């Protein structure tokens, strides 16, 4: 194996994805290993790692596998077609802009959910402190034996 290729374990460590998840993304065609070792092990390049990072960032925003595949196709085509005609390039850029706007909207939705969750946790903390008794903190209260 040369220095330009990584085995799946190193890729998993770098991307913080499980081996199973990386294999699944291969099965559904999102990321295909760039090569195989003589022993048949998957070998990945830095470009493959970057594709996996795009997927990893899209996942918590609720993008579907088809949307991930489409965005990767857009970026691949933009990277490969630097000399593409202006109309095709403009269409690809607009598709990418749709994903950016969708991501921004989903981030705002997540911020709202997080704010509500923080409010809920604060309400519970306040309620715990307001309960009459010697020690109302369940982490330090004595457990009856």
PDB file of N, CA, C and O in Angstrom, residues 29-31 47-48 50-55 58 65-79 95-96 99:
ATOM      1  N   UNK A  29     -23.598   3.192  -3.068  1.00  0.00           N
ATOM      2  CA  UNK A  29     -22.968   3.928  -4.152  1.00  0.00           C
ATOM      3  C   UNK A  29     -22.582   5.360  -3.848  1.00  0.00           C
ATOM      4  O   UNK A  29     -22.303   6.123  -4.771  1.00  0.00           O
ATOM      5  N   UNK A  30     -22.523   5.740  -2.574  1.00  0.00           N
ATOM      6  CA  UNK A  30     -22.133   7.112  -2.250  1.00  0.00           C
ATOM      7  C   UNK A  30     -20.620   7.310  -2.301  1.00  0.00           C
ATOM      8  O   UNK A  30     -20.142   8.351  -2.749  1.00  0.00           O
ATOM      9  N   UNK A  31     -19.880   6.340  -1.811  1.00  0.00           N
ATOM     10  CA  UNK A  31     -18.417   6.413  -1.807  1.00  0.00           C
ATOM     11  C   UNK A  31     -17.880   5.048  -2.190  1.00  0.00           C
ATOM     12  O   UNK A  31     -18.166   4.058  -1.520  1.00  0.00           O
ATOM     13  N   UNK A  47      -9.528  12.235  -1.308  1.00  0.00           N
ATOM     14  CA  UNK A  47     -10.784  12.629  -1.960  1.00  0.00           C
ATOM     15  C   UNK A  47     -11.942  11.792  -1.435  1.00  0.00           C
ATOM     16  O   UNK A  47     -13.031  12.320  -1.172  1.00  0.00           O
ATOM     17  N   UNK A  48     -11.718  10.500  -1.248  1.00  0.00           N
ATOM     18  CA  UNK A  48     -12.764   9.631  -0.683  1.00  0.00           C
ATOM     19  C   UNK A  48     -13.127  10.073   0.730  1.00  0.00           C
ATOM     20  O   UNK A  48     -14.302  10.097   1.099  1.00  0.00           O
ATOM     21  N   UNK A  50     -12.886  13.071   1.936  1.00  0.00           N
ATOM     22  CA  UNK A  50     -13.650  14.316   1.840  1.00  0.00           C
ATOM     23  C   UNK A  50     -15.101  14.054   1.452  1.00  0.00           C
ATOM     24  O   UNK A  50     -16.016  14.723   1.951  1.00  0.00           O
ATOM     25  N   UNK A  51     -15.339  13.076   0.589  1.00  0.00           N
ATOM     26  CA  UNK A  51     -16.720  12.703   0.228  1.00  0.00           C
ATOM     27  C   UNK A  51     -17.459  12.194   1.468  1.00  0.00           C
ATOM     28  O   UNK A  51     -18.615  12.548   1.703  1.00  0.00           O
ATOM     29  N   UNK A  52     -16.779  11.356   2.242  1.00  0.00           N
ATOM     30  CA  UNK A  52     -17.394  10.838   3.465  1.00  0.00           C
ATOM     31  C   UNK A  52     -17.692  11.962   4.452  1.00  0.00           C
ATOM     32  O   UNK A  52     -18.710  11.928   5.154  1.00  0.00           O
ATOM     33  N   UNK A  53     -16.848  12.962   4.510  1.00  0.00           N
ATOM     34  CA  UNK A  53     -17.093  14.092   5.407  1.00  0.00           C
ATOM     35  C   UNK A  53     -18.314  14.896   4.958  1.00  0.00           C
ATOM     36  O   UNK A  53     -19.077  15.370   5.794  1.00  0.00           O
ATOM     37  N   UNK A  54     -18.507  15.036   3.661  1.00  0.00           N
ATOM     38  CA  UNK A  54     -19.711  15.710   3.164  1.00  0.00           C
ATOM     39  C   UNK A  54     -20.948  14.936   3.623  1.00  0.00           C
ATOM     40  O   UNK A  54     -21.903  15.517   4.140  1.00  0.00           O
ATOM     41  N   UNK A  55     -20.903  13.625   3.462  1.00  0.00           N
ATOM     42  CA  UNK A  55     -22.025  12.778   3.866  1.00  0.00           C
ATOM     43  C   UNK A  55     -22.260  12.896   5.367  1.00  0.00           C
ATOM     44  O   UNK A  55     -23.397  13.059   5.823  1.00  0.00           O
ATOM     45  N   UNK A  58     -24.008  16.046   6.194  1.00  0.00           N
ATOM     46  CA  UNK A  58     -25.391  16.123   5.720  1.00  0.00           C
ATOM     47  C   UNK A  58     -26.336  15.297   6.587  1.00  0.00           C
ATOM     48  O   UNK A  58     -27.502  15.656   6.750  1.00  0.00           O
ATOM     49  N   UNK A  65     -30.373   9.784   1.453  1.00  0.00           N
ATOM     50  CA  UNK A  65     -29.283   9.215   0.658  1.00  0.00           C
ATOM     51  C   UNK A  65     -29.338   9.727  -0.774  1.00  0.00           C
ATOM     52  O   UNK A  65     -28.300  10.017  -1.383  1.00  0.00           O
ATOM     53  N   UNK A  66     -30.542   9.859  -1.328  1.00  0.00           N
ATOM     54  CA  UNK A  66     -30.668  10.378  -2.696  1.00  0.00           C
ATOM     55  C   UNK A  66     -30.179  11.821  -2.788  1.00  0.00           C
ATOM     56  O   UNK A  66     -29.536  12.205  -3.772  1.00  0.00           O
ATOM     57  N   UNK A  67     -30.494  12.629  -1.769  1.00  0.00           N
ATOM     58  CA  UNK A  67     -30.019  14.020  -1.778  1.00  0.00           C
ATOM     59  C   UNK A  67     -28.498  14.063  -1.638  1.00  0.00           C
ATOM     60  O   UNK A  67     -27.838  14.862  -2.303  1.00  0.00           O
ATOM     61  N   UNK A  68     -27.952  13.189  -0.792  1.00  0.00           N
ATOM     62  CA  UNK A  68     -26.496  13.122  -0.657  1.00  0.00           C
ATOM     63  C   UNK A  68     -25.862  12.747  -1.989  1.00  0.00           C
ATOM     64  O   UNK A  68     -24.878  13.362  -2.425  1.00  0.00           O
ATOM     65  N   UNK A  69     -26.433  11.748  -2.634  1.00  0.00           N
ATOM     66  CA  UNK A  69     -25.919  11.284  -3.926  1.00  0.00           C
ATOM     67  C   UNK A  69     -25.978  12.423  -4.948  1.00  0.00           C
ATOM     68  O   UNK A  69     -25.035  12.641  -5.718  1.00  0.00           O
ATOM     69  N   UNK A  70     -27.088  13.161  -4.962  1.00  0.00           N
ATOM     70  CA  UNK A  70     -27.252  14.252  -5.917  1.00  0.00           C
ATOM     71  C   UNK A  70     -26.231  15.361  -5.669  1.00  0.00           C
ATOM     72  O   UNK A  70     -25.601  15.849  -6.620  1.00  0.00           O
ATOM     73  N   UNK A  71     -26.041  15.751  -4.412  1.00  0.00           N
ATOM     74  CA  UNK A  71     -25.076  16.808  -4.127  1.00  0.00           C
ATOM     75  C   UNK A  71     -23.658  16.366  -4.486  1.00  0.00           C
ATOM     76  O   UNK A  71     -22.883  17.145  -5.054  1.00  0.00           O
ATOM     77  N   UNK A  72     -23.317  15.123  -4.188  1.00  0.00           N
ATOM     78  CA  UNK A  72     -21.995  14.620  -4.568  1.00  0.00           C
ATOM     79  C   UNK A  72     -21.829  14.625  -6.088  1.00  0.00           C
ATOM     80  O   UNK A  72     -20.751  14.938  -6.600  1.00  0.00           O
ATOM     81  N   UNK A  73     -22.906  14.297  -6.800  1.00  0.00           N
ATOM     82  CA  UNK A  73     -22.858  14.346  -8.264  1.00  0.00           C
ATOM     83  C   UNK A  73     -22.612  15.775  -8.741  1.00  0.00           C
ATOM     84  O   UNK A  73     -21.802  16.005  -9.649  1.00  0.00           O
ATOM     85  N   UNK A  74     -23.304  16.726  -8.125  1.00  0.00           N
ATOM     86  CA  UNK A  74     -23.115  18.135  -8.493  1.00  0.00           C
ATOM     87  C   UNK A  74     -21.665  18.550  -8.276  1.00  0.00           C
ATOM     88  O   UNK A  74     -21.035  19.141  -9.161  1.00  0.00           O
ATOM     89  N   UNK A  75     -21.123  18.233  -7.091  1.00  0.00           N
ATOM     90  CA  UNK A  75     -19.747  18.644  -6.817  1.00  0.00           C
ATOM     91  C   UNK A  75     -18.754  17.936  -7.728  1.00  0.00           C
ATOM     92  O   UNK A  75     -17.795  18.562  -8.193  1.00  0.00           O
ATOM     93  N   UNK A  76     -18.999  16.656  -8.005  1.00  0.00           N
ATOM     94  CA  UNK A  76     -18.117  15.927  -8.933  1.00  0.00           C
ATOM     95  C   UNK A  76     -18.129  16.575 -10.309  1.00  0.00           C
ATOM     96  O   UNK A  76     -17.086  16.766 -10.938  1.00  0.00           O
ATOM     97  N   UNK A  77     -19.324  16.902 -10.775  1.00  0.00           N
ATOM     98  CA  UNK A  77     -19.434  17.489 -12.114  1.00  0.00           C
ATOM     99  C   UNK A  77     -18.825  18.885 -12.170  1.00  0.00           C
ATOM    100  O   UNK A  77     -18.198  19.254 -13.158  1.00  0.00           O
ATOM    101  N   UNK A  78     -18.990  19.657 -11.105  1.00  0.00           N
ATOM    102  CA  UNK A  78     -18.366  20.985 -11.075  1.00  0.00           C
ATOM    103  C   UNK A  78     -16.849  20.867 -11.072  1.00  0.00           C
ATOM    104  O   UNK A  78     -16.156  21.617 -11.755  1.00  0.00           O
ATOM    105  N   UNK A  79     -16.324  19.910 -10.300  1.00  0.00           N
ATOM    106  CA  UNK A  79     -14.871  19.725 -10.236  1.00  0.00           C
ATOM    107  C   UNK A  79     -14.316  19.208 -11.559  1.00  0.00           C
ATOM    108  O   UNK A  79     -13.223  19.595 -11.960  1.00  0.00           O
ATOM    109  N   UNK A  95     -28.250  24.204  -8.318  1.00  0.00           N
ATOM    110  CA  UNK A  95     -28.573  23.004  -7.535  1.00  0.00           C
ATOM    111  C   UNK A  95     -27.830  23.014  -6.212  1.00  0.00           C
ATOM    112  O   UNK A  95     -28.388  22.680  -5.165  1.00  0.00           O
ATOM    113  N   UNK A  96     -26.558  23.409  -6.239  1.00  0.00           N
ATOM    114  CA  UNK A  96     -25.778  23.471  -5.006  1.00  0.00           C
ATOM    115  C   UNK A  96     -26.349  24.543  -4.073  1.00  0.00           C
ATOM    116  O   UNK A  96     -26.421  24.343  -2.858  1.00  0.00           O
ATOM    117  N   UNK A  99     -29.187  23.294  -2.026  1.00  0.00           N
ATOM    118  CA  UNK A  99     -28.729  22.523  -0.864  1.00  0.00           C
ATOM    119  C   UNK A  99     -28.243  23.437   0.246  1.00  0.00           C
ATOM    120  O   UNK A  99     -28.487  23.193   1.424  1.00  0.00           O
TER     121      UNK A  99
END
